[in-house]
Coordinates of C-alpha atoms in Angstrom, one line a residue:
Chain A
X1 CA 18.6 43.3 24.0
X2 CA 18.8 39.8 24.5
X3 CA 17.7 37.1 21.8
X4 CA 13.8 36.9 23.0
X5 CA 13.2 40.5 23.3
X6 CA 15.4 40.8 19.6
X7 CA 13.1 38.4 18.1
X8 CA 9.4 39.6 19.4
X9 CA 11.1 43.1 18.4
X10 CA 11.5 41.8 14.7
X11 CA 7.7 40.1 15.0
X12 CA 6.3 43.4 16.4
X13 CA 7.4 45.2 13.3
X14 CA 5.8 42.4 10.9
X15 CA 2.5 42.7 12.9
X16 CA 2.9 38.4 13.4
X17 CA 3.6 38.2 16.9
X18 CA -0.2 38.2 18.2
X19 CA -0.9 35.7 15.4
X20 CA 2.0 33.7 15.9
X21 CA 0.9 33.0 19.7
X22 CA -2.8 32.5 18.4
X23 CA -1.2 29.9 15.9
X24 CA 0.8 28.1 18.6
X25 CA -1.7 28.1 21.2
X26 CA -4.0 26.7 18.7
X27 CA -1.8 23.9 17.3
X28 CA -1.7 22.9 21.2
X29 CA -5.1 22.8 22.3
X30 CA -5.5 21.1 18.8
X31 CA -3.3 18.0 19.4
X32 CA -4.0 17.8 22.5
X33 CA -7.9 17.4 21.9
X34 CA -7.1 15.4 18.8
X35 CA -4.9 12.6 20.4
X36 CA -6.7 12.7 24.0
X37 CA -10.1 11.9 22.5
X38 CA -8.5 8.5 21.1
X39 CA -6.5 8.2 23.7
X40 CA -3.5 8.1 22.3
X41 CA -1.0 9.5 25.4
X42 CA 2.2 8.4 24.4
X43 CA 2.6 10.1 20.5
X44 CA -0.1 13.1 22.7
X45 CA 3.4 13.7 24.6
X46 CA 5.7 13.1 22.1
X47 CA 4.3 15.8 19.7
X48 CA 2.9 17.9 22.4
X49 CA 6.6 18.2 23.9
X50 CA 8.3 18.8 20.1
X51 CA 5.6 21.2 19.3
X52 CA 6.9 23.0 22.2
X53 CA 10.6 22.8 21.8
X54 CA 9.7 24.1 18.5
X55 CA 8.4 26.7 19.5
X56 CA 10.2 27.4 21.9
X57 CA 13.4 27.7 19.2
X58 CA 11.2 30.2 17.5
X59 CA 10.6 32.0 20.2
X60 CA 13.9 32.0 21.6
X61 CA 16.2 32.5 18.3
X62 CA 17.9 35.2 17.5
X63 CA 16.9 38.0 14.8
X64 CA 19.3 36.8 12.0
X65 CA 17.8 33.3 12.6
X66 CA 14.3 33.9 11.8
X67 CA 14.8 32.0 8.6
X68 CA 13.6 28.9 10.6
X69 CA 10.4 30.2 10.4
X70 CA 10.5 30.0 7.2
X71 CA 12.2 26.5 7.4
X72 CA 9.6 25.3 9.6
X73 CA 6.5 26.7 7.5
X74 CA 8.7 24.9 4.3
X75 CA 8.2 21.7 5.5
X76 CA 4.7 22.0 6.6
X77 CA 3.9 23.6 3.0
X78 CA 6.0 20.5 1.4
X79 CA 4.7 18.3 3.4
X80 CA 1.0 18.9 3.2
X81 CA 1.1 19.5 -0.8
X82 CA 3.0 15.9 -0.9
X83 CA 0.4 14.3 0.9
X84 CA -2.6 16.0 -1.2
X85 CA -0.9 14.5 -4.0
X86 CA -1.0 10.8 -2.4
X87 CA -4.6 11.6 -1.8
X88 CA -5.6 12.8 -4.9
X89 CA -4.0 9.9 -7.0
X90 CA -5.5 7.5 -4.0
X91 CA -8.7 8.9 -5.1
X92 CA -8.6 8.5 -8.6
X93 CA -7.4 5.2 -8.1
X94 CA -9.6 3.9 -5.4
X95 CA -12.6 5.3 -7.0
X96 CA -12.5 3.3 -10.2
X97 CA -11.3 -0.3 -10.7
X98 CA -13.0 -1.7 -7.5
X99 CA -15.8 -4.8 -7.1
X100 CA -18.5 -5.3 -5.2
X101 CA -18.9 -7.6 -2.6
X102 CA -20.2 -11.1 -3.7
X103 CA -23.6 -11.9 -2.3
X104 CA -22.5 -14.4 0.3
X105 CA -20.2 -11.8 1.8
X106 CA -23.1 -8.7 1.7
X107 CA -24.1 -9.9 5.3
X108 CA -20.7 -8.5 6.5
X109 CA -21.4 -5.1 5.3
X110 CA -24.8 -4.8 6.4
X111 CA -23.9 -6.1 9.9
X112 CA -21.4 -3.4 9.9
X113 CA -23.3 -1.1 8.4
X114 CA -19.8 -0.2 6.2
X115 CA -19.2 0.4 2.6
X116 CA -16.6 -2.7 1.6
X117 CA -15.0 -2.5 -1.4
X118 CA -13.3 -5.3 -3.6
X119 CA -9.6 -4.5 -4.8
X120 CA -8.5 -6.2 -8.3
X121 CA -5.3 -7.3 -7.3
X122 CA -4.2 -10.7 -6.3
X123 CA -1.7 -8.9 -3.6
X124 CA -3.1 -9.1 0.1
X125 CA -4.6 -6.0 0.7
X126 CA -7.3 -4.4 3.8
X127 CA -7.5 -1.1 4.6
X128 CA -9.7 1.9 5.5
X129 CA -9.8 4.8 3.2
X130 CA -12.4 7.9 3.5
X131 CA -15.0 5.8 5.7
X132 CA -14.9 3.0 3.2
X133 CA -13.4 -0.8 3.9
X134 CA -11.0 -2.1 1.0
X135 CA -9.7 -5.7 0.8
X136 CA -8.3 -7.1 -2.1
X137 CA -9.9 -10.3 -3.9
X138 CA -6.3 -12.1 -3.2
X139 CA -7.6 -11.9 0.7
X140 CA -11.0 -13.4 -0.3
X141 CA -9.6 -15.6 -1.7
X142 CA -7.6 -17.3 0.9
X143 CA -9.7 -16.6 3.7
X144 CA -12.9 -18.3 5.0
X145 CA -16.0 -15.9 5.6
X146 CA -15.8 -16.2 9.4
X147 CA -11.4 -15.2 8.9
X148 CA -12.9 -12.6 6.4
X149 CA -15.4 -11.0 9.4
X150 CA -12.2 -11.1 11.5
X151 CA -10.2 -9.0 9.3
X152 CA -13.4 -6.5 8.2
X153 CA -14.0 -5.8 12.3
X154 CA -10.1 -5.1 12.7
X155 CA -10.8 -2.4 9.6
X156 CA -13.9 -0.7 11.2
X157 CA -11.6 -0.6 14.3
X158 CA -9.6 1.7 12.3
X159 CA -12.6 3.0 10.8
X160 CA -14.0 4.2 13.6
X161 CA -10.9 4.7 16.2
X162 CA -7.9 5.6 14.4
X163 CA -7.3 8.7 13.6
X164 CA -7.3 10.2 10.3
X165 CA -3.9 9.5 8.0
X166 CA -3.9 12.7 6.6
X167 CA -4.0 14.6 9.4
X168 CA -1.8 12.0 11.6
X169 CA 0.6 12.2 8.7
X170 CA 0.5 16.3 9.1
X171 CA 1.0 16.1 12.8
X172 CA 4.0 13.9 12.5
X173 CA 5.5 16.1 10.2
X174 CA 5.0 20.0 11.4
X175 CA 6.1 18.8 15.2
X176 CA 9.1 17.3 13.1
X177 CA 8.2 13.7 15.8
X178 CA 7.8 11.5 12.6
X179 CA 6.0 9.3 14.6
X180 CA 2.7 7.0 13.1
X181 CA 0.4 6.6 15.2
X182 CA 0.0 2.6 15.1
X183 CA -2.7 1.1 16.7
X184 CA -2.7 -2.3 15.2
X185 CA -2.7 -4.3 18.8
X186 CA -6.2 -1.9 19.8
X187 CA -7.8 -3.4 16.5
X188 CA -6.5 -6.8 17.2
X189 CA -8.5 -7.0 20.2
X190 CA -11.5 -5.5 18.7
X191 CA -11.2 -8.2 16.1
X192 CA -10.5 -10.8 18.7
X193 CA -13.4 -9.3 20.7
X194 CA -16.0 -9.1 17.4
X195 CA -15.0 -12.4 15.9
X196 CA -13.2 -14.6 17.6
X197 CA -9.2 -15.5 18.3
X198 CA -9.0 -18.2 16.6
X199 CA -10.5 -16.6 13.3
X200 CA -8.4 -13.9 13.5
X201 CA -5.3 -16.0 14.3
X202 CA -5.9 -18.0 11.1
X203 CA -6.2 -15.3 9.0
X204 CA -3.1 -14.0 10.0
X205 CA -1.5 -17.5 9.1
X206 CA -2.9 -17.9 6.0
X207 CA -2.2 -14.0 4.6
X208 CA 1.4 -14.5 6.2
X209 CA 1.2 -11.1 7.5
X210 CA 4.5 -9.7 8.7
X211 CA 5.2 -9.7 12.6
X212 CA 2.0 -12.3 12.0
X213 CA 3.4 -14.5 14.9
X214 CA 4.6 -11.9 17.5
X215 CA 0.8 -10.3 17.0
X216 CA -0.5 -13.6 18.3
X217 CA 1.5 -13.7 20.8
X218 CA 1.0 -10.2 22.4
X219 CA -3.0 -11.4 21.5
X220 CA -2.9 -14.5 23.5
X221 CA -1.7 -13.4 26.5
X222 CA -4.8 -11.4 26.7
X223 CA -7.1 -14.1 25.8
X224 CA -5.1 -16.2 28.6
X225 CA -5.8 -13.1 31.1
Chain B
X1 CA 8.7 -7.0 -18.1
X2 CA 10.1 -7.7 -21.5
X3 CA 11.7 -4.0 -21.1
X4 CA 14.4 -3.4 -23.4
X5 CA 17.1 -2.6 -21.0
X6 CA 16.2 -5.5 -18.9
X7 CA 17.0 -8.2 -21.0
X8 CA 20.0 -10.4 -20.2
X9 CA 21.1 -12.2 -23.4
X10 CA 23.4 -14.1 -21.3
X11 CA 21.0 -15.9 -19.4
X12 CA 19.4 -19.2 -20.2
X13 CA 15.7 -19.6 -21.1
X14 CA 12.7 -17.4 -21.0
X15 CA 14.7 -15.7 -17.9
X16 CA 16.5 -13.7 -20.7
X17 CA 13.2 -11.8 -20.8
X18 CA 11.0 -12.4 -17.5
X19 CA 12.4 -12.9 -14.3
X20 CA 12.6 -16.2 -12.7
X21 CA 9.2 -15.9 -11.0
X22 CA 7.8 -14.7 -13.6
X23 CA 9.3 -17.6 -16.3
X24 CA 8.4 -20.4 -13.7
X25 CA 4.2 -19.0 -13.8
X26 CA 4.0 -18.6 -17.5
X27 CA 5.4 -22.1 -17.4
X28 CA 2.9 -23.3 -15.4
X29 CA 0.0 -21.6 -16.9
X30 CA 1.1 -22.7 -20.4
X31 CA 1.4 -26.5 -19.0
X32 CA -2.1 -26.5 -17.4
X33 CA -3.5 -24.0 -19.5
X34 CA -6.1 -22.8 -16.6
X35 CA -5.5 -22.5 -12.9
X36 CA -6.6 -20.2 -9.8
X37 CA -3.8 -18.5 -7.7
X38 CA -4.0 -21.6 -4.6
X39 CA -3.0 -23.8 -7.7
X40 CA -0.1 -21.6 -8.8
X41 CA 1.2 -21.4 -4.6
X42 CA 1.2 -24.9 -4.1
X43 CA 3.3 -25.5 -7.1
X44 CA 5.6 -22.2 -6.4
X45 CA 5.5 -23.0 -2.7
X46 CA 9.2 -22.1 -2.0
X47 CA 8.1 -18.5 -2.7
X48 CA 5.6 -16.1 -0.4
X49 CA 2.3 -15.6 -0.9
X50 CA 3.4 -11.9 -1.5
X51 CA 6.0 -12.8 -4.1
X52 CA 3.3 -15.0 -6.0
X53 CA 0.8 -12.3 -5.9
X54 CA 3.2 -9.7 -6.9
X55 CA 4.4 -11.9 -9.9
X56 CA 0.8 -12.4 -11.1
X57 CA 0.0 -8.9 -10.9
X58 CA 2.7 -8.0 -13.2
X59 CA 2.0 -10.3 -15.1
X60 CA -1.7 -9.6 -16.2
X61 CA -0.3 -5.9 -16.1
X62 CA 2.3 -6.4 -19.0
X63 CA -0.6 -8.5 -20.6
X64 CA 0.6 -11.8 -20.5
X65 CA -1.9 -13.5 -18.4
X66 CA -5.6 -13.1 -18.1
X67 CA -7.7 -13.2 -15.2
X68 CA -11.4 -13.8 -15.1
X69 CA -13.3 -13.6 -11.5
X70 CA -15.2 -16.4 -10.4
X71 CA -18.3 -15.8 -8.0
X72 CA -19.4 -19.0 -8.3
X73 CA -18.7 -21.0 -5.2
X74 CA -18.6 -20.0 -1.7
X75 CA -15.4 -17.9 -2.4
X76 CA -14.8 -14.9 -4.9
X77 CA -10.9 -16.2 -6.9
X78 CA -9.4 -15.2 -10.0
X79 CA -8.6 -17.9 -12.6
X80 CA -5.8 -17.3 -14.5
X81 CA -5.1 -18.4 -18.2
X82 CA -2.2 -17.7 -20.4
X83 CA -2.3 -14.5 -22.9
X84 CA -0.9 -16.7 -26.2
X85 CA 1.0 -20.1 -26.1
X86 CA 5.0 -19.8 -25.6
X87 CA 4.9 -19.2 -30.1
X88 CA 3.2 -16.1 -29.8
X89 CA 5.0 -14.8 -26.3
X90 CA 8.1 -15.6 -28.7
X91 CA 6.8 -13.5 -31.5
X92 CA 5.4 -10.9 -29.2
X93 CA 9.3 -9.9 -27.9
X94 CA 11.0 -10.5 -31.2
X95 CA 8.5 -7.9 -32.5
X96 CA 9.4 -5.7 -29.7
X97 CA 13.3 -6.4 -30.0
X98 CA 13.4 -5.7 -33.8
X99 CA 11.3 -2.4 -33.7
X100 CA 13.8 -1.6 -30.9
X101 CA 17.1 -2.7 -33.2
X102 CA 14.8 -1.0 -36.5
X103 CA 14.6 2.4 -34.4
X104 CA 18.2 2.5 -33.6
X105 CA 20.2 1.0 -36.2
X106 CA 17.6 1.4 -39.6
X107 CA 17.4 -0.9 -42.4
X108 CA 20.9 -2.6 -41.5
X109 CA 19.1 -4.5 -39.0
X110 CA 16.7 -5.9 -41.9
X111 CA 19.7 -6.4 -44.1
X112 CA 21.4 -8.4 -41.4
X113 CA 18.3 -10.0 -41.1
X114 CA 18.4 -10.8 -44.8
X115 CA 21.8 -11.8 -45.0
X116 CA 21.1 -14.8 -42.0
X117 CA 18.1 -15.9 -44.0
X118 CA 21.0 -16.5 -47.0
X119 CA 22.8 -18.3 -45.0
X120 CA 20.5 -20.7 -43.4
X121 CA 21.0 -19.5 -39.9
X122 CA 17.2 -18.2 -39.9
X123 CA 14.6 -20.1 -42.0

């Protein structure tokens, strides 16, 4: 009996091998709708190829190693409890403690039709959280409203493109890729597109965002195209 | 901030108890008694916006600064004032330090304390 037949031997008497194919064929057909959507081919390959090679170790193994199983369900367990506990203290702390936006910024959210929400925090801070904008009142500060509408359309890039953390996060993890998805040059554009280079340009500059300069460069070969 | 275990008694200055950001800002604030965070770069502007943001943060955190939010111009910024003037920051760690030497060593610390006063060393 070789390894294969050993281990679908083992499964048979559990009574998982039928789900343990549903489960596999599903987390397929799930990433790859879930990354081709956003279009999204190079991490779509790189965790559609370790999925496989993971299961393919599963299915391959011998008897005496179907502890990895267990390994492998470990870490998605672990690593789905740790990120529900980001999320919950993210919501606790997102929901309270928050501004408004003043009144001669409220033409930004109703252009975007987006919920923006003031950080209290003098650290430099924008970012999309559960269909909501946040930016921090240090970035208002700095910024001029038409650098602000620059950075709020990069956000509803995100908003609207990138795919969701938690579940990004999750993929990363169970096909062991630990890959981010990253999309920051696709939401440069969009910003670029929406509001202008220069705006944008300026508000990088001003925020000294990291990798501010090599941004502007991979953006201005665009606009030069 | 002010923490106990992070207080260098062989330094110089206020950095025996803040870090050096953090002693340069309460500096300033105390000097000029009011000013927004713009103000507080362009006289820190050897350090990153990050590390002047961070720094203020902490700052208002450990209650040392306030912040108020002012709407009333064409751009929402904080204005920043000092918590106390550098008497009451001073009184505000002693407290701290002699509860902390009160906890650990009792009423010797008093007596020592006491003993000083005798001598003229404290007034």
């Amino acid at each position: 009996m070789n390894g294969i037949e050993c281990f679908i031997f083992c499964i048979q008497k559990t009574g998982l091998l039928y789900p343990l194919i549903g489960l596999i064929a599903l987390t397929f057909i799930f990433l790859f709708m879930f990354y081709k959507m956003r279009n999204n081919e190079s991490l779509l390959a790189s965790q559609f190829s370790m999925t496989f090679i993971i299961s393919f170790n599963l299915l391959s193994m011998n008897c005496d190693m179907f502890n990895w199983v267990w390994i492998y369900l470990g870490i998605i367990l672990i690593g789905t409890i740790l990120m529900s506990i980001v999320r919950i203290y993210l919501d606790l702390k997102l929901d309270k403690d928050f501004f408004r936006l003043p009144p001669h910024l409220s033409e930004i959210e109703h252009h975007w039709k987006v919920d923006i929400r003031i950080l209290d925090t003098q650290r430099i801070k924008a970012f999309t959280y559960k269909n909501k904008i946040y930016l921090s009142v240090g970035l208002l500060e700095r910024l001029e409203k038409d650098e602000i509408k620059s950075v709020v359309a990069h956000e509803v890039y995100h908003l609207h493109h990138s795919p969701n953390k938690f579940l990004s996060s999750l993929l990363a993890i169970t096909s062991m890729t630990f890959l981010r998805f990253n999309d920051q040059h696709r939401a440069d554009r969009y910003a670029v597109k929406k509001s202008g280079f220069e705006n944008l340009v300026n508000a990088f500059r001003k925020l000294q965002i990291k990798d501010a300069e090599k941004r502007i460069k991979k953006l201005s070969s665009i606009v030069i195209d | 901030m002010v923490k106990i275990e992070r207080i260098s008694l062989e330094k110089e200055g206020l950095i025996k108890f803040f870090s050096p950001n953090e002693a340069r800002i309460l500096e300033l604030l105390w000097k000029k008694k009011k000013m927004t965070s713009p103000e507080i770069q362009q006289q820190c502007d050897d350090l990153s916006l990050a590390c002047v943001a961070g720094t203020l943060d902490r700052l208002i955190k450990s209650g040392f600064v306030n912040r108020t939010i002012d709407e009333t111009g064409q751009r929402m910024r904080y204005i920043y004032t000092p918590e106390g003037n550098r008497q009451k920051v001073g009184n505000k760690i002693c407290e701290k330090i002699i509860d902390c030497l009160v906890d650990t060593f009792g009423t010797s610390t008093i007596d020592t304390i006491n003993k000083n006063r005798n001598r003229g060393k404290l007034k």
